Each structure stands twice: as C-alpha cells, then as structure tokens.
Coordinates of C-alpha atoms in Angstrom, one line a residue:
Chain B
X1 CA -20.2 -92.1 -114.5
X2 CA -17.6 -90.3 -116.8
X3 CA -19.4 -92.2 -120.1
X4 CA -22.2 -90.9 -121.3
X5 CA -25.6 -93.7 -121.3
X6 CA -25.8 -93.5 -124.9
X7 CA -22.2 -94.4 -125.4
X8 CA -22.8 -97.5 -123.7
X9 CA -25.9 -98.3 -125.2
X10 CA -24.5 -97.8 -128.7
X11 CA -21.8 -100.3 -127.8
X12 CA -24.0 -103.1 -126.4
X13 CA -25.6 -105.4 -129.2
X14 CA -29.6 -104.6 -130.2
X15 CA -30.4 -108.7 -130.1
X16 CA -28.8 -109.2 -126.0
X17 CA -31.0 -106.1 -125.0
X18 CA -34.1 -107.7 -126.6
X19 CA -33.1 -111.1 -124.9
X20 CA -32.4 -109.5 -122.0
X21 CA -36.1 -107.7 -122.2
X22 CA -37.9 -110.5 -122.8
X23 CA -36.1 -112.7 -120.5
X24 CA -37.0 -109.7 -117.6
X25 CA -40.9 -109.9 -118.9
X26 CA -41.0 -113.8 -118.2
X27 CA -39.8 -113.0 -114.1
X28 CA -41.8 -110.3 -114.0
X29 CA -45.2 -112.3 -115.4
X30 CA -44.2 -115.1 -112.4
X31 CA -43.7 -113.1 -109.7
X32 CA -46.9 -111.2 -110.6
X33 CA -49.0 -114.5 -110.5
X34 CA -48.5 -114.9 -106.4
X35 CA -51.5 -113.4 -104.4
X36 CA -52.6 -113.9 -101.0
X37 CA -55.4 -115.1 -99.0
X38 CA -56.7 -115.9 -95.7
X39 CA -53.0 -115.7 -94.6
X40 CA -52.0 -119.1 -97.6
X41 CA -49.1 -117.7 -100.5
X42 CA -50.8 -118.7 -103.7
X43 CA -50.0 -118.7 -107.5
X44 CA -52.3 -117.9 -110.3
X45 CA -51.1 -120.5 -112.9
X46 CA -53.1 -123.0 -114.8
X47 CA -53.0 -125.5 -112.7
X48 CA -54.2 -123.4 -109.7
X49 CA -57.1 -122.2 -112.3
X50 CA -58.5 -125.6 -113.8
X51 CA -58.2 -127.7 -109.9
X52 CA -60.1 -124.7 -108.0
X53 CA -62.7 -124.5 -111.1
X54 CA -63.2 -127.8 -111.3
X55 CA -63.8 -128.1 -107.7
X56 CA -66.0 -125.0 -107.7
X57 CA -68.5 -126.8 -110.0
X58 CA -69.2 -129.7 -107.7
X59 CA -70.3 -127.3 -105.2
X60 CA -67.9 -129.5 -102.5
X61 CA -65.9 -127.1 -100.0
X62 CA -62.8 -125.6 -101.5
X63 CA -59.5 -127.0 -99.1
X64 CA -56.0 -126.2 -100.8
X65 CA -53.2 -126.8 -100.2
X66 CA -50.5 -123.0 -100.8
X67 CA -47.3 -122.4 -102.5
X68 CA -45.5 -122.6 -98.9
X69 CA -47.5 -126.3 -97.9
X70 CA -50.1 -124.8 -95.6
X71 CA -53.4 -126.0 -95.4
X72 CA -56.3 -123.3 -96.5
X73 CA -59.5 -123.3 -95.9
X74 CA -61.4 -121.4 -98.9
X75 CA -64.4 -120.5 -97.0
X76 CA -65.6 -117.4 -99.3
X77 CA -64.8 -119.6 -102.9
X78 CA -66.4 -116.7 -105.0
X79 CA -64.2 -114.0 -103.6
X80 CA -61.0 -116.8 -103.7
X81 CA -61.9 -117.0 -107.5
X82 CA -62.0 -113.4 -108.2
X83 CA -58.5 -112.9 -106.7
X84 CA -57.5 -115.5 -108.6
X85 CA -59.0 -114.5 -112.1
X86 CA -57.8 -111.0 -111.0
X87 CA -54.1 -111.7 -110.5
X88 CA -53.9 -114.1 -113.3
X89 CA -55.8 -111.2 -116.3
X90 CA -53.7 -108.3 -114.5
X91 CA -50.5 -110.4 -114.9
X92 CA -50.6 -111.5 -118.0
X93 CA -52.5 -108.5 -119.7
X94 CA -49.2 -106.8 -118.5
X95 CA -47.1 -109.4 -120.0
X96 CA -48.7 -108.8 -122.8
X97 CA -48.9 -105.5 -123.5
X98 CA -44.8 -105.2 -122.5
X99 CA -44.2 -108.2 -125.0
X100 CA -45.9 -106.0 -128.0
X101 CA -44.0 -102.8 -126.9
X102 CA -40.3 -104.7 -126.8
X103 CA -41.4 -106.3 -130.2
X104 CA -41.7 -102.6 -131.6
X105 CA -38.4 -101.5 -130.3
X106 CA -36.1 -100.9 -133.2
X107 CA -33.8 -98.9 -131.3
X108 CA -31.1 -100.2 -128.5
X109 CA -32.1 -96.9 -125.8
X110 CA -36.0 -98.0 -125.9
X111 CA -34.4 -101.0 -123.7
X112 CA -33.6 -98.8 -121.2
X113 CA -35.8 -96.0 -121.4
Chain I
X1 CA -51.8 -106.2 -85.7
X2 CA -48.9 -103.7 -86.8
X3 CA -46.8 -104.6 -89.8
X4 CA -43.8 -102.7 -91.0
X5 CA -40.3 -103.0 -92.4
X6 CA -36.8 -103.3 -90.4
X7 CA -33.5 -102.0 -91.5
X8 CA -30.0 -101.9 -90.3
X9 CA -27.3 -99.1 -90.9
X10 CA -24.2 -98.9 -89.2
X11 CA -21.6 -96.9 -91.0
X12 CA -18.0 -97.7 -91.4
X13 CA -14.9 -95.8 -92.6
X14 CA -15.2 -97.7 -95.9
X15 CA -19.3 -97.4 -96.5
X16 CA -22.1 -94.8 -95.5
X17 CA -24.6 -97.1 -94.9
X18 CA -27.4 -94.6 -93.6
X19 CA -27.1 -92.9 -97.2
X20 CA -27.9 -96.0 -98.3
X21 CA -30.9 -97.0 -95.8
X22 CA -32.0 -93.3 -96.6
X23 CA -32.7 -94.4 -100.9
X24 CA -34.3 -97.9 -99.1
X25 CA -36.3 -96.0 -97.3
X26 CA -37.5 -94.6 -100.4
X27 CA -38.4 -97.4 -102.5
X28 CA -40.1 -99.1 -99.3
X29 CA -42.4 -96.3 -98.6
X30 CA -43.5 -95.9 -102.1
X31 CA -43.8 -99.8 -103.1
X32 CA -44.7 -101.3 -100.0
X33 CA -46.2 -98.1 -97.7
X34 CA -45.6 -99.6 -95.1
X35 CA -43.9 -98.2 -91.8
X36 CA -40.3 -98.5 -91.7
X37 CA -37.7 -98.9 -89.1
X38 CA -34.2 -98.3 -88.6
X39 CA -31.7 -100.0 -86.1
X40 CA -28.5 -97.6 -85.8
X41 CA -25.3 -96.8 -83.7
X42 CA -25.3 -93.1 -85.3
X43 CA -28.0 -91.7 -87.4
X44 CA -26.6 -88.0 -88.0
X45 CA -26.8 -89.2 -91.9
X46 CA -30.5 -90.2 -91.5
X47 CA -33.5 -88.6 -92.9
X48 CA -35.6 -88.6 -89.6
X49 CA -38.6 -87.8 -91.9
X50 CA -38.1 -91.2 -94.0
X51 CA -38.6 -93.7 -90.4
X52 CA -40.9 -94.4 -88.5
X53 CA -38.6 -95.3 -85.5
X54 CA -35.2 -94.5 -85.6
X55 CA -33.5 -97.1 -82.6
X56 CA -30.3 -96.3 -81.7
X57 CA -27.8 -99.1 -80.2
X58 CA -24.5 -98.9 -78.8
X59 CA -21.8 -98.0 -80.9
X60 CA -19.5 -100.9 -81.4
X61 CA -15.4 -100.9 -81.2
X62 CA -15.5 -103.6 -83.8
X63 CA -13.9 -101.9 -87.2
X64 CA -14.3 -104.5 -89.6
X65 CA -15.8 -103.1 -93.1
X66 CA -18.8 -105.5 -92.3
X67 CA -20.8 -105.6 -88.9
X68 CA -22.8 -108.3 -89.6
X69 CA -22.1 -109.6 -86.0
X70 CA -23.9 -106.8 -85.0
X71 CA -27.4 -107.6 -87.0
X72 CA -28.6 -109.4 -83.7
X73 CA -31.9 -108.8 -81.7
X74 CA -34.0 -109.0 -84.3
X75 CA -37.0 -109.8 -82.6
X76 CA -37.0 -107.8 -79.1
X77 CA -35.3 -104.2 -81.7
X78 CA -38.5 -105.2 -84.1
X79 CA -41.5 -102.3 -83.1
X80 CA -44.3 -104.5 -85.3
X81 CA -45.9 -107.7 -84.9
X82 CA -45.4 -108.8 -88.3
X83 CA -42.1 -107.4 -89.6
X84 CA -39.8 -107.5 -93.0
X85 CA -36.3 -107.6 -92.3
X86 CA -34.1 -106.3 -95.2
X87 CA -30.8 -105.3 -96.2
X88 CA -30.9 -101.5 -96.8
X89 CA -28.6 -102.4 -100.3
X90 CA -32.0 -104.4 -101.3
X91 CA -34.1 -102.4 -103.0
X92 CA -38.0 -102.8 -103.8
X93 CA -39.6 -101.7 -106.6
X94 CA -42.6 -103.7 -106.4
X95 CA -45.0 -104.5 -103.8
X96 CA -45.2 -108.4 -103.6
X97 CA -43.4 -108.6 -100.2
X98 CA -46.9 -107.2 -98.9
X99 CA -48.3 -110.5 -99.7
X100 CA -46.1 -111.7 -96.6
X101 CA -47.4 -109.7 -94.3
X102 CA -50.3 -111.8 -92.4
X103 CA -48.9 -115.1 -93.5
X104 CA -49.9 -118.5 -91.5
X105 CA -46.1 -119.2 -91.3
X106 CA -43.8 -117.4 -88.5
X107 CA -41.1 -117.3 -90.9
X108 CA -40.7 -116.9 -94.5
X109 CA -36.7 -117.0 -95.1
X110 CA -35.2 -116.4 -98.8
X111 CA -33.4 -119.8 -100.4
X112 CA -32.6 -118.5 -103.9
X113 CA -30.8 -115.5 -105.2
X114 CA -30.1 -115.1 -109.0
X115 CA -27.9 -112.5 -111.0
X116 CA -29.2 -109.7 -113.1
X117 CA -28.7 -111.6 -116.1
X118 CA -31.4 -114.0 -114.5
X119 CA -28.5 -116.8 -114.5
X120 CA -27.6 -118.8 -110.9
X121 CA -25.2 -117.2 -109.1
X122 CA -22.2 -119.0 -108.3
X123 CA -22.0 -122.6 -107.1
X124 CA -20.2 -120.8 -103.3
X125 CA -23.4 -118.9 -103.4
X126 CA -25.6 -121.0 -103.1
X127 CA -24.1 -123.4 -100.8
X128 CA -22.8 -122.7 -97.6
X129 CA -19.6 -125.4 -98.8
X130 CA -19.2 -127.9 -101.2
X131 CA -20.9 -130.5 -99.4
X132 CA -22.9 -129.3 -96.6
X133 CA -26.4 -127.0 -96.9
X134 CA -27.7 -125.3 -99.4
X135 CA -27.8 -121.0 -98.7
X136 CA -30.3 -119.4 -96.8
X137 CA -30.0 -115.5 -97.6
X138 CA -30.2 -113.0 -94.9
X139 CA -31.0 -110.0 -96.8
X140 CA -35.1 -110.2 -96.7
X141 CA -36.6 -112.6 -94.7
X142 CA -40.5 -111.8 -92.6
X143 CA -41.4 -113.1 -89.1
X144 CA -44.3 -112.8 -87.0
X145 CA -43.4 -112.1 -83.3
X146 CA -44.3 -115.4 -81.8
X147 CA -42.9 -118.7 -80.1
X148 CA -41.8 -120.2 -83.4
X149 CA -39.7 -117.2 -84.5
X150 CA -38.5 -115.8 -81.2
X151 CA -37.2 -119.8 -80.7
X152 CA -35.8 -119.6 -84.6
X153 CA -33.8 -116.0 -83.3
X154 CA -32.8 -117.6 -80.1
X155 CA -31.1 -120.1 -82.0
X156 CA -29.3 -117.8 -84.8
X157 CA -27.8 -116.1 -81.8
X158 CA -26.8 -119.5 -80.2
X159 CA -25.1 -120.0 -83.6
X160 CA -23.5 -116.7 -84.2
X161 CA -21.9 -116.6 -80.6
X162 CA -20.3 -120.3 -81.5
X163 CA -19.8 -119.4 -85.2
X164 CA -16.3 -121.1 -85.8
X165 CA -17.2 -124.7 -83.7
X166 CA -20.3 -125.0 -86.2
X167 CA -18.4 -123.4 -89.4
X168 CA -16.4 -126.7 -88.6
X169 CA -19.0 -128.5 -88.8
X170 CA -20.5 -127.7 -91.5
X171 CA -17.6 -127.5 -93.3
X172 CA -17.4 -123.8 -94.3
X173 CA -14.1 -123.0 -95.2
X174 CA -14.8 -119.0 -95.8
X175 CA -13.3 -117.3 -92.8
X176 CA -15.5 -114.0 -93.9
X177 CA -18.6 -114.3 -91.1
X178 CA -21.7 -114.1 -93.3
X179 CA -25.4 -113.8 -91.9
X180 CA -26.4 -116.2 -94.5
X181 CA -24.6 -118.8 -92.8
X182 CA -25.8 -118.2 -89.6
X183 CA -29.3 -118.5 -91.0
X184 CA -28.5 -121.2 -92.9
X185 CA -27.5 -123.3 -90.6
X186 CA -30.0 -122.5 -88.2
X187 CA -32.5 -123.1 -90.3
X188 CA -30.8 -126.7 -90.8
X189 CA -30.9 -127.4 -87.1
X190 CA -34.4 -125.5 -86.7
X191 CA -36.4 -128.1 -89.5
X192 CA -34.5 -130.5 -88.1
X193 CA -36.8 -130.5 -85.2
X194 CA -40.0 -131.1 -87.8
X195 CA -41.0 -127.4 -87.0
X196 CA -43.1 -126.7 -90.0
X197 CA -43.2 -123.0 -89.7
X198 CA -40.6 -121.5 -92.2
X199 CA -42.2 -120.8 -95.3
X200 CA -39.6 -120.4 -98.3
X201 CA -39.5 -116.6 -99.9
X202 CA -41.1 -117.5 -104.3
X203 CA -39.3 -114.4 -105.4
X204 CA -35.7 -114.9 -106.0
X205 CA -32.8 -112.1 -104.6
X206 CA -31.6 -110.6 -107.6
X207 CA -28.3 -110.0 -107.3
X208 CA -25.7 -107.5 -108.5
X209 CA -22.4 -107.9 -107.7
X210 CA -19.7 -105.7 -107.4
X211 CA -18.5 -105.8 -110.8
X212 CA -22.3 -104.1 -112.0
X213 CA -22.9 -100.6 -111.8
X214 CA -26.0 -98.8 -112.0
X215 CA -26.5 -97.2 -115.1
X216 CA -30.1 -95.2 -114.2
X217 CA -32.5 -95.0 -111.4
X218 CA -36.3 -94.5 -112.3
X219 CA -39.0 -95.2 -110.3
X220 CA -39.8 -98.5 -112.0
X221 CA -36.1 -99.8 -111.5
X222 CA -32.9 -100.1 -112.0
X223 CA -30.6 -100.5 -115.3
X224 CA -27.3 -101.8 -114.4
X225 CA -24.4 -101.9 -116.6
X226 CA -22.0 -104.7 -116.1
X227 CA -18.2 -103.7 -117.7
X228 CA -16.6 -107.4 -117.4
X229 CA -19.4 -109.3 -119.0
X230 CA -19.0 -107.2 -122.8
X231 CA -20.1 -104.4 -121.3
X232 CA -23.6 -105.7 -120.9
X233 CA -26.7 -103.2 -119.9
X234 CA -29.3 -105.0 -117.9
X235 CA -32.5 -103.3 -117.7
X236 CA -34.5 -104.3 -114.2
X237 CA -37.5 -102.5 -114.3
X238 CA -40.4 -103.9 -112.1
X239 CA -38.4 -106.2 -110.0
X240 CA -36.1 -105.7 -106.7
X241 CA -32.5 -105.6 -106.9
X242 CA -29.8 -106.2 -104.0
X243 CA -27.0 -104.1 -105.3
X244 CA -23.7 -105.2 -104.0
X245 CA -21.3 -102.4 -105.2
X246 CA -22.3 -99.6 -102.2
X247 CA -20.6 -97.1 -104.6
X248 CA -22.6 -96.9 -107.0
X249 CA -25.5 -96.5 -105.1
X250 CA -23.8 -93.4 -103.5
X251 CA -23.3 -92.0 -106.9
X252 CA -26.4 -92.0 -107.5
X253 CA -27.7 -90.7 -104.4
X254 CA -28.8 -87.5 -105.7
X255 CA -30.8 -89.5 -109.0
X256 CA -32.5 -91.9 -106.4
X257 CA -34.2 -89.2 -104.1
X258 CA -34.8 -86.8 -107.2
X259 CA -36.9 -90.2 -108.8
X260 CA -38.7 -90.5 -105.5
X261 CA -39.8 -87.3 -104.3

C-alpha cells in the first residue's frame, strides 16, 4: 500500500472509528454468548439464564429446546449451568473491559492498534 | 470420531489461490486447532507442513477465473467424520466454529452474510432473485458424514449438473454460476421434504468486498480500509472475515505468516 497507515487514519473522522468500535464490541459480545452442549447450539442470554434457573429450582428435569430447534436433554444440570454462567461472565466481562478501553481512546490509531 | 477442516484451492491465471489457502491454513490452525485439509489440482504453491492431507484431483481444462464447478465431492474428498467446509478467502480469527463440531444436526449451512460496516449486504445478496429464495452461502458450512448429508450432497450435484433448467426456475437471472445458488436451492428442495436436519450457522459471514482493502493483519484480526465509502477504516478484530479482493490478501502475504508464526 503506497500510503502510509497513519495517513489514512488521520484522514478518517475520530467519532466513525469510535462508532465503528463499539458497533464491532456489540457482534463480538453475541457471538461470544453461543456455547455448546451434549451436541444442542445454545446462547447465554437472559432469557436462557432466568428459564433454566427457574427450572433448576423446582428440581424438575431440565429439557430445552437449542438455538438450531433440537431437543436437549440436560441430564448433568449443574455442569449445563456452569457453562452457561461461564460463557455469559467471560462474554460480557470482555465486553466490558473493551467498552472502558474504546471510552479512553482519544486518539484515531488506538482504533486500529 | 475425527473432526477437521476442508479447503479448496485451485489456481487460475488471474488468482493464486494456494497462497491464499496457505494464510487460511494459518488462522485455522491457531483458532480452531483443528486438522486441516486441502482439495487441489496443483499444490507446488502449498506449504505441505500447514495440511494435514493435501488431495490432489485432476487438473481441469475449464479456464474460467472461478472453478466453482469444480467444488464437488465434498463428502467422499472429506478425510473426517465431522468436517468444516470453508472458503480459503474466509478467515477465522476466533474459535466459535468448534462449537459445530459434534452437533446433533448433519448440516449446519450459513443463511446471513453482513459487510464490515456490520450493515446487510445488498438486496442481490441475499436473495438468489427478486422473488424466489433467500441465499444460502457456500463459503462455511459443517456436515457430519451420514445419510442426511451424503443425500443433501447428492442433491447439490443433481443441481449443479442441471444448473441452467433450475436457474429458470427459480428465476435467477445472473448468468455467473455461484455455489450459493446451488446450495440455496438445494437446500429449498431438501426442507421441502420436512428433513429437519440443517441447522442454520448464528454467526453471520462478514463480508468484504472488493472495493475494501486490508489495511493490517494481527493476530486478533483484520483492519480493512474501504476507499469508496470516505475512505473509511474498519477495525475487525476478534471476528472472521471473508475477504473478497484476493489481492490484497496477496499483498499481505508476507504480514499474514510473519503474525502467525
């Protein structure tokens, strides 16, 4: 490329590459909430959190229904639960921690460094 | 039950596609480590150390810049039981396509691709035509070798040999031959049956086009910088990106294997 990268950068405006970040954070965070078990394709969100604990705590076997409409059987709920509470803290501690660092950025090449 | 990845490189005057598989190679092994395959007609451009099977074919007469024709056999080629199919100008830079791999569905085919942006890409994009079915990609799509899928790849071939009678039926008016209609409307025909065995890919392809160039390589990702939109710098770090524009990826091909060795 016969421009030099900070040529380019200085040329593109500070508020598209922050909208641009953040808009990059809020794919990343959802793709990040998928996880799999016992072969079902499922998402960590809240809905996924609040039915499977609320099932949990009627002690009544866990049957659900994954993100590609197959029918799982939970047999192991506590290790289910982990995974879940797992992929969900992982996923959004990330989000987090990305979402404080683009909030600091007061300089267009921290976008792309 | 062995699980691994599936490319396909055939070079043409206009593209060196095994360069290309070479840098997929890369990412794959380091985000996914998993095995990975390569179907070929050549392979003096491949990095024998990067595969785990290098399978060559018959070189083809055929000299159109595309041989997408070609891109057949997917399921007797595959050396896995549970296999990834990609495009080798698709590359991974995270490891949710392991989530896939010991799936309950015999299929999981890709439905939505998006551009860099993160806006819908066009309209012809994601329809096959105007009114007919909505696009099923090619690029990345998993199967498990088993009745389901081998009947699913028995009937893309049926559909690829007779590709203009069911263009005309489905009304596609592109004369370019595209995979993603051949899956497409297999697919179609496929759930028409009530098999419920093709799962739907959650992560969109994001795509970009030709006009996008990459800007820098790092191990996270890829920063693309696209000249017609105002020069706009898109910065896709953590997710995969199916790059359309072969040469810039061949510009970089010293930056890519540098990052990932």
């Amino acid at each position: 490329m016969a421009e030099d990268i900070s040529t380019i950068i200085s040329n593109t405006e500070f508020t598209r590459l922050r909208q641009s970040a953040i808009e990059k954070l809020k794919v990343v965070l959802q793709e990040s909430l998928f996880f799999s078990f016992r072969g079902g394709l499922f998402k960590a969100d809240a809905q996924t959190l609040s039915f499977v604990k609320l099932l949990y705590k009627y002690n009544q076997p866990i049957v659900l229904i994954d993100t590609q409409e197959e029918v799982i059987d939970i047999e192991y709920p506590d290790t289910f639960i982990n995974t879940l509470l797992e992929t969900y803290y992982k996923a959004t501690n990330q989000y987090l921690t990305d979402y404080k660092r683009i909030k600091e950025y007061r300089r267009k090449e921290d976008f792309v460094s | 039950m062995s699980q691994g990845v599936l490319l396909y490189a055939f070079n043409n005057e206009k593209v060196n596609y095994e360069k290309i598989a070479n840098l997929c190679a890369l990412c794959l092994t380091r985000h996914l480590a998993k095995p990975v395959s390569i179907i070929t007609d050549n392979g003096s451009d491949l990095i024998y150390s990067y595969f785990d099977k290098i399978i060559t074919i018959e070189k083809s007469t055929d000299r159109q810049a595309w041989r997408n024709k070609e891109r057949n056999g997917y399921f007797d080629f595959s050396p896995y039981e549970e296999t990834l199919v990609i495009d080798t100008d698709y590359f991974l830079f995270n490891s949710h396509y392991n989530h896939f791999f010991g799936s309950q569905k015999s299929l999981i085919l890709s439905t939505e691709a998006k551009r860099i942006d993160f806006t819908p890409v066009a309209f012809t994009e994601r329809r096959i035509a105007e009114r007919s079915l909505d696009m099923t990609w090619a690029t990345c799509f998993y199967f498990r070798k088993d009745e389901k899928s081998k009947a699913f790849f028995d009937l893309v071939d049926i559909v690829r040999e007779n590709y203009r009678f069911y263009c005309m039926n489905y009304g596609i008016k592109n004369s370019v031959y595209r995979n993603d209609y051949v899956f497409s409307i297999a697919r179609h025909i496929y759930n028409g049956n009530g098999l419920e065995c093709i799962g739907v890919n959650p992560y969109a392809l994001y795509t970009a086009y030709p006009e996008s160039e990459i800007l820098s390589v790092s191990d996270k990702g890829l920063t693309f910088l696209n000249r017609i939109k105002n020069s706009s710098v898109y910065n896709l770090q953590g997710l995969s990106a199916h790059v359309l524009n072969k040469v810039t990826i061949l510009e970089h091909y010293e930056e890519f294997t540098h990052v990932f060795k």
